[in-house]
PDB file of C-alpha atoms in Angstrom:
ATOM      1  CA  THR A   1      -5.389 -43.655 -28.568  1.00 90.00           C
ATOM      2  CA  VAL A   2      -3.370 -41.538 -31.009  1.00 95.00           C
ATOM      3  CA  GLU A   3      -4.158 -37.913 -31.816  1.00 96.00           C
ATOM      4  CA  PHE A   4      -2.442 -35.343 -34.025  1.00 97.00           C
ATOM      5  CA  LYS A   5      -2.300 -31.581 -33.533  1.00 98.00           C
ATOM      6  CA  GLU A   6      -0.639 -29.266 -36.013  1.00 97.00           C
ATOM      7  CA  THR A   7       0.758 -26.953 -33.307  1.00 98.00           C
ATOM      8  CA  PHE A   8       0.595 -26.487 -29.559  1.00 98.00           C
ATOM      9  CA  GLY A   9      -0.313 -22.811 -29.587  1.00 97.00           C
ATOM     10  CA  LEU A  10       0.576 -21.215 -32.914  1.00 97.00           C
ATOM     11  CA  ASP A  11      -2.218 -20.222 -35.278  1.00 96.00           C
ATOM     12  CA  VAL A  12      -0.522 -21.170 -38.558  1.00 93.00           C
ATOM     13  CA  LYS A  13      -2.785 -18.955 -40.661  1.00 94.00           C
ATOM     14  CA  PHE A  14      -2.188 -15.737 -38.689  1.00 95.00           C
ATOM     15  CA  GLN A  15       1.231 -16.694 -37.240  1.00 94.00           C
ATOM     16  CA  LYS A  16       0.365 -15.730 -33.671  1.00 96.00           C
ATOM     17  CA  ALA A  17      -0.200 -17.471 -30.351  1.00 96.00           C
ATOM     18  CA  GLU A  18      -3.771 -18.556 -29.615  1.00 96.00           C
ATOM     19  CA  LYS A  19      -4.931 -19.957 -26.262  1.00 96.00           C
ATOM     20  CA  TYR A  20      -7.774 -21.956 -27.828  1.00 97.00           C
ATOM     21  CA  ILE A  21      -5.224 -24.004 -29.782  1.00 97.00           C
ATOM     22  CA  GLU A  22      -3.315 -24.819 -26.575  1.00 97.00           C
ATOM     23  CA  GLU A  23      -6.593 -25.698 -24.903  1.00 97.00           C
ATOM     24  CA  SER A  24      -7.415 -28.211 -27.623  1.00 97.00           C
ATOM     25  CA  ALA A  25      -4.171 -30.112 -26.946  1.00 98.00           C
ATOM     26  CA  LEU A  26      -4.649 -29.962 -23.169  1.00 98.00           C
ATOM     27  CA  LYS A  27      -8.230 -31.288 -23.478  1.00 98.00           C
ATOM     28  CA  THR A  28      -6.818 -34.252 -25.360  1.00 98.00           C
ATOM     29  CA  VAL A  29      -4.241 -34.937 -22.628  1.00 98.00           C
ATOM     30  CA  VAL A  30      -6.980 -34.785 -19.957  1.00 98.00           C
ATOM     31  CA  ALA A  31      -9.186 -37.105 -22.023  1.00 98.00           C
ATOM     32  CA  PHE A  32      -6.369 -39.646 -22.387  1.00 98.00           C
ATOM     33  CA  ILE A  33      -5.734 -39.533 -18.627  1.00 98.00           C
ATOM     34  CA  ASN A  34      -9.446 -40.115 -17.941  1.00 96.00           C
ATOM     35  CA  SER A  35      -9.755 -42.861 -20.547  1.00 95.00           C
ATOM     36  CA  ALA A  36      -7.311 -45.589 -21.579  1.00 95.00           C
ATOM     37  CA  GLY A  37      -4.277 -43.337 -22.075  1.00 97.00           C
ATOM     38  CA  GLY A  38      -2.842 -42.372 -25.425  1.00 97.00           C
ATOM     39  CA  GLU A  39      -0.291 -40.530 -27.513  1.00 98.00           C
ATOM     40  CA  LEU A  40      -0.503 -36.970 -28.777  1.00 98.00           C
ATOM     41  CA  LEU A  41       1.808 -35.883 -31.571  1.00 98.00           C
ATOM     42  CA  ILE A  42       2.062 -32.110 -31.906  1.00 98.00           C
ATOM     43  CA  GLY A  43       3.521 -31.010 -35.206  1.00 98.00           C
ATOM     44  CA  VAL A  44       1.507 -33.496 -37.268  1.00 98.00           C
ATOM     45  CA  ALA A  45      -1.584 -32.409 -39.217  1.00 96.00           C
ATOM     46  CA  ASP A  46      -4.801 -34.453 -39.210  1.00 92.00           C
ATOM     47  CA  ASP A  47      -3.952 -35.778 -42.671  1.00 94.00           C
ATOM     48  CA  GLY A  48      -0.646 -37.134 -41.314  1.00 93.00           C
ATOM     49  CA  GLN A  49       1.562 -34.452 -42.862  1.00 96.00           C
ATOM     50  CA  ILE A  50       4.549 -33.853 -40.590  1.00 97.00           C
ATOM     51  CA  ASN A  51       5.278 -30.126 -40.382  1.00 96.00           C
ATOM     52  CA  GLY A  52       6.867 -30.196 -36.945  1.00 97.00           C
ATOM     53  CA  VAL A  53       6.872 -27.491 -34.290  1.00 98.00           C
ATOM     54  CA  ASN A  54      10.022 -25.742 -35.527  1.00 97.00           C
ATOM     55  CA  ALA A  55       8.136 -22.631 -36.716  1.00 96.00           C
ATOM     56  CA  GLU A  56       6.328 -22.394 -33.369  1.00 97.00           C
ATOM     57  CA  VAL A  57       9.587 -22.744 -31.432  1.00 98.00           C
ATOM     58  CA  GLU A  58      11.209 -20.034 -33.558  1.00 97.00           C
ATOM     59  CA  LYS A  59       8.289 -17.605 -33.494  1.00 96.00           C
ATOM     60  CA  LEU A  60       6.953 -17.980 -29.942  1.00 97.00           C
ATOM     61  CA  HIS A  61       9.901 -19.302 -27.926  1.00 96.00           C
ATOM     62  CA  LYS A  62      12.922 -17.350 -29.202  1.00 96.00           C
ATOM     63  CA  LYS A  63      14.206 -20.345 -31.187  1.00 96.00           C
ATOM     64  CA  SER A  64      14.673 -22.287 -27.939  1.00 97.00           C
ATOM     65  CA  ALA A  65      13.386 -25.858 -27.733  1.00 97.00           C
ATOM     66  CA  ASP A  66      13.960 -25.724 -23.955  1.00 97.00           C
ATOM     67  CA  LYS A  67      11.672 -22.683 -23.641  1.00 98.00           C
ATOM     68  CA  PHE A  68       9.038 -24.458 -25.726  1.00 98.00           C
ATOM     69  CA  LEU A  69       9.190 -27.542 -23.465  1.00 98.00           C
ATOM     70  CA  LEU A  70       9.105 -25.349 -20.348  1.00 98.00           C
ATOM     71  CA  HIS A  71       6.040 -23.560 -21.721  1.00 98.00           C
ATOM     72  CA  PHE A  72       4.324 -26.927 -22.265  1.00 98.00           C
ATOM     73  CA  LYS A  73       5.260 -28.050 -18.739  1.00 97.00           C
ATOM     74  CA  ASN A  74       3.913 -24.815 -17.256  1.00 97.00           C
ATOM     75  CA  ARG A  75       0.603 -25.205 -19.111  1.00 98.00           C
ATOM     76  CA  LEU A  76       0.417 -28.799 -17.868  1.00 97.00           C
ATOM     77  CA  LYS A  77       1.035 -27.616 -14.300  1.00 97.00           C
ATOM     78  CA  ASP A  78      -1.330 -24.634 -14.425  1.00 97.00           C
ATOM     79  CA  ARG A  79      -4.241 -26.220 -16.245  1.00 98.00           C
ATOM     80  CA  ILE A  80      -4.073 -29.942 -15.398  1.00 98.00           C
ATOM     81  CA  GLY A  81      -2.055 -30.076 -12.170  1.00 97.00           C
ATOM     82  CA  GLN A  82       1.283 -31.289 -10.843  1.00 96.00           C
ATOM     83  CA  GLY A  83      -0.341 -34.395  -9.420  1.00 96.00           C
ATOM     84  CA  PHE A  84      -0.603 -35.770 -12.966  1.00 97.00           C
ATOM     85  CA  TYR A  85       3.081 -35.214 -13.900  1.00 95.00           C
ATOM     86  CA  PRO A  86       3.967 -38.897 -13.384  1.00 96.00           C
ATOM     87  CA  LEU A  87       1.331 -39.876 -15.959  1.00 98.00           C
ATOM     88  CA  VAL A  88       2.488 -37.521 -18.715  1.00 98.00           C
ATOM     89  CA  GLU A  89       5.797 -38.058 -20.489  1.00 98.00           C
ATOM     90  CA  TYR A  90       6.821 -35.681 -23.245  1.00 98.00           C
ATOM     91  CA  GLU A  91       9.814 -35.033 -25.449  1.00 98.00           C
ATOM     92  CA  LEU A  92      10.777 -33.458 -28.724  1.00 98.00           C
ATOM     93  CA  ILE A  93      11.599 -36.119 -31.278  1.00 98.00           C
ATOM     94  CA  GLU A  94      13.056 -35.646 -34.732  1.00 96.00           C
ATOM     95  CA  VAL A  95      10.897 -36.901 -37.587  1.00 95.00           C
ATOM     96  CA  GLU A  96      11.748 -36.192 -41.214  1.00 93.00           C
ATOM     97  CA  GLU A  97      14.217 -33.450 -40.191  1.00 95.00           C
ATOM     98  CA  VAL A  98      11.685 -31.518 -38.051  1.00 97.00           C
ATOM     99  CA  HIS A  99      10.814 -31.687 -34.373  1.00 98.00           C
ATOM    100  CA  VAL A 100       7.534 -33.169 -33.156  1.00 98.00           C
ATOM    101  CA  LEU A 101       6.350 -32.954 -29.555  1.00 98.00           C
ATOM    102  CA  HIS A 102       5.536 -36.519 -28.518  1.00 98.00           C
ATOM    103  CA  ILE A 103       3.266 -36.746 -25.469  1.00 98.00           C
ATOM    104  CA  GLN A 104       2.427 -40.055 -23.830  1.00 98.00           C
ATOM    105  CA  ALA A 105      -0.421 -39.847 -21.287  1.00 98.00           C
ATOM    106  CA  LYS A 106      -1.260 -42.814 -19.093  1.00 98.00           C
ATOM    107  CA  LYS A 107      -4.631 -43.665 -17.584  1.00 97.00           C
ATOM    108  CA  SER A 108      -5.247 -42.439 -14.056  1.00 96.00           C
ATOM    109  CA  ASP A 109      -7.255 -44.023 -11.271  1.00 92.00           C
ATOM    110  CA  GLN A 110      -8.106 -40.488 -10.166  1.00 93.00           C
ATOM    111  CA  GLU A 111     -10.368 -38.137 -12.146  1.00 94.00           C
ATOM    112  CA  CYS A 112      -8.515 -35.424 -14.048  1.00 97.00           C
ATOM    113  CA  TYR A 113     -10.007 -32.033 -14.890  1.00 97.00           C
ATOM    114  CA  LEU A 114      -8.896 -29.174 -17.089  1.00 98.00           C
ATOM    115  CA  ASP A 115      -8.751 -26.011 -14.961  1.00 98.00           C
ATOM    116  CA  ASN A 116     -10.100 -28.046 -12.007  1.00 96.00           C
ATOM    117  CA  MET A 117     -13.504 -27.892 -13.654  1.00 96.00           C
ATOM    118  CA  TYR A 118     -13.882 -29.524 -17.074  1.00 97.00           C
ATOM    119  CA  TYR A 119     -13.934 -33.303 -17.527  1.00 97.00           C
ATOM    120  CA  TYR A 120     -13.008 -34.845 -20.883  1.00 98.00           C
ATOM    121  CA  VAL A 121     -12.883 -38.422 -22.160  1.00 97.00           C
ATOM    122  CA  ARG A 122     -11.943 -40.079 -25.435  1.00 95.00           C
ATOM    123  CA  SER A 123     -14.755 -41.558 -27.461  1.00 90.00           C
ATOM    124  CA  GLY A 124     -13.372 -43.201 -30.563  1.00 87.00           C
ATOM    125  CA  PRO A 125     -11.342 -40.582 -32.436  1.00 89.00           C
ATOM    126  CA  SER A 126     -12.829 -37.610 -30.575  1.00 93.00           C
ATOM    127  CA  THR A 127     -12.514 -35.824 -27.254  1.00 96.00           C
ATOM    128  CA  ASP A 128     -15.845 -35.316 -25.490  1.00 96.00           C
ATOM    129  CA  LYS A 129     -16.704 -33.042 -22.587  1.00 97.00           C
ATOM    130  CA  LEU A 130     -18.930 -34.693 -19.977  1.00 96.00           C
ATOM    131  CA  GLU A 131     -21.230 -32.716 -17.685  1.00 95.00           C
ATOM    132  CA  GLY A 132     -24.174 -33.318 -15.367  1.00 94.00           C
ATOM    133  CA  PRO A 133     -25.783 -36.768 -15.364  1.00 96.00           C
ATOM    134  CA  LYS A 134     -23.469 -38.113 -18.103  1.00 94.00           C
ATOM    135  CA  LEU A 135     -20.439 -37.184 -16.014  1.00 94.00           C
ATOM    136  CA  VAL A 136     -21.843 -38.776 -12.850  1.00 92.00           C
ATOM    137  CA  ALA A 137     -22.746 -41.981 -14.713  1.00 93.00           C
ATOM    138  CA  TYR A 138     -19.330 -42.155 -16.392  1.00 91.00           C
ATOM    139  CA  ILE A 139     -17.434 -41.695 -13.118  1.00 87.00           C
ATOM    140  CA  LYS A 140     -19.625 -44.262 -11.316  1.00 88.00           C
ATOM    141  CA  ASN A 141     -19.002 -46.770 -14.114  1.00 88.00           C
ATOM    142  CA  ARG A 142     -15.282 -45.934 -14.186  1.00 80.00           C
ATOM    143  CA  SER A 143     -15.018 -46.495 -10.415  1.00 77.00           C
ATOM    144  CA  ALA A 144     -16.731 -49.885 -10.710  1.00 77.00           C
ATOM    145  CA  ASN A 145     -14.141 -51.095 -13.264  1.00 70.00           C
TER     146      ASN A 145
END
């Protein structure tokens, strides 16, 4: 129920914005909503090293934390949907003198899709995409519980 992402959209190697990095974080949020809920910490590497999102805020959002948070909110709205706003709380928190985006996603009774099309769930420490018969079986089982 806890996941780390190094950045929300900044490719740290090439120092530029990459949509696939954003998508990875959004898949995790969708999976938490479809599963038992969970916390996503953006600015923390998989090994637990806390680098923060300060470099991303400076490089991609004109050094404005508000613009960074607005960008996250807009991605949430565009790719997951406003109907899930009440289930997703997010804030920048200070950890070891850097900012980390803390996202708390709660479980939904309603199915949640990325881009109104892709269904993700958490399975142990990973995010899995469900399609076809596996998706139908999962949703039937979810509805029964």
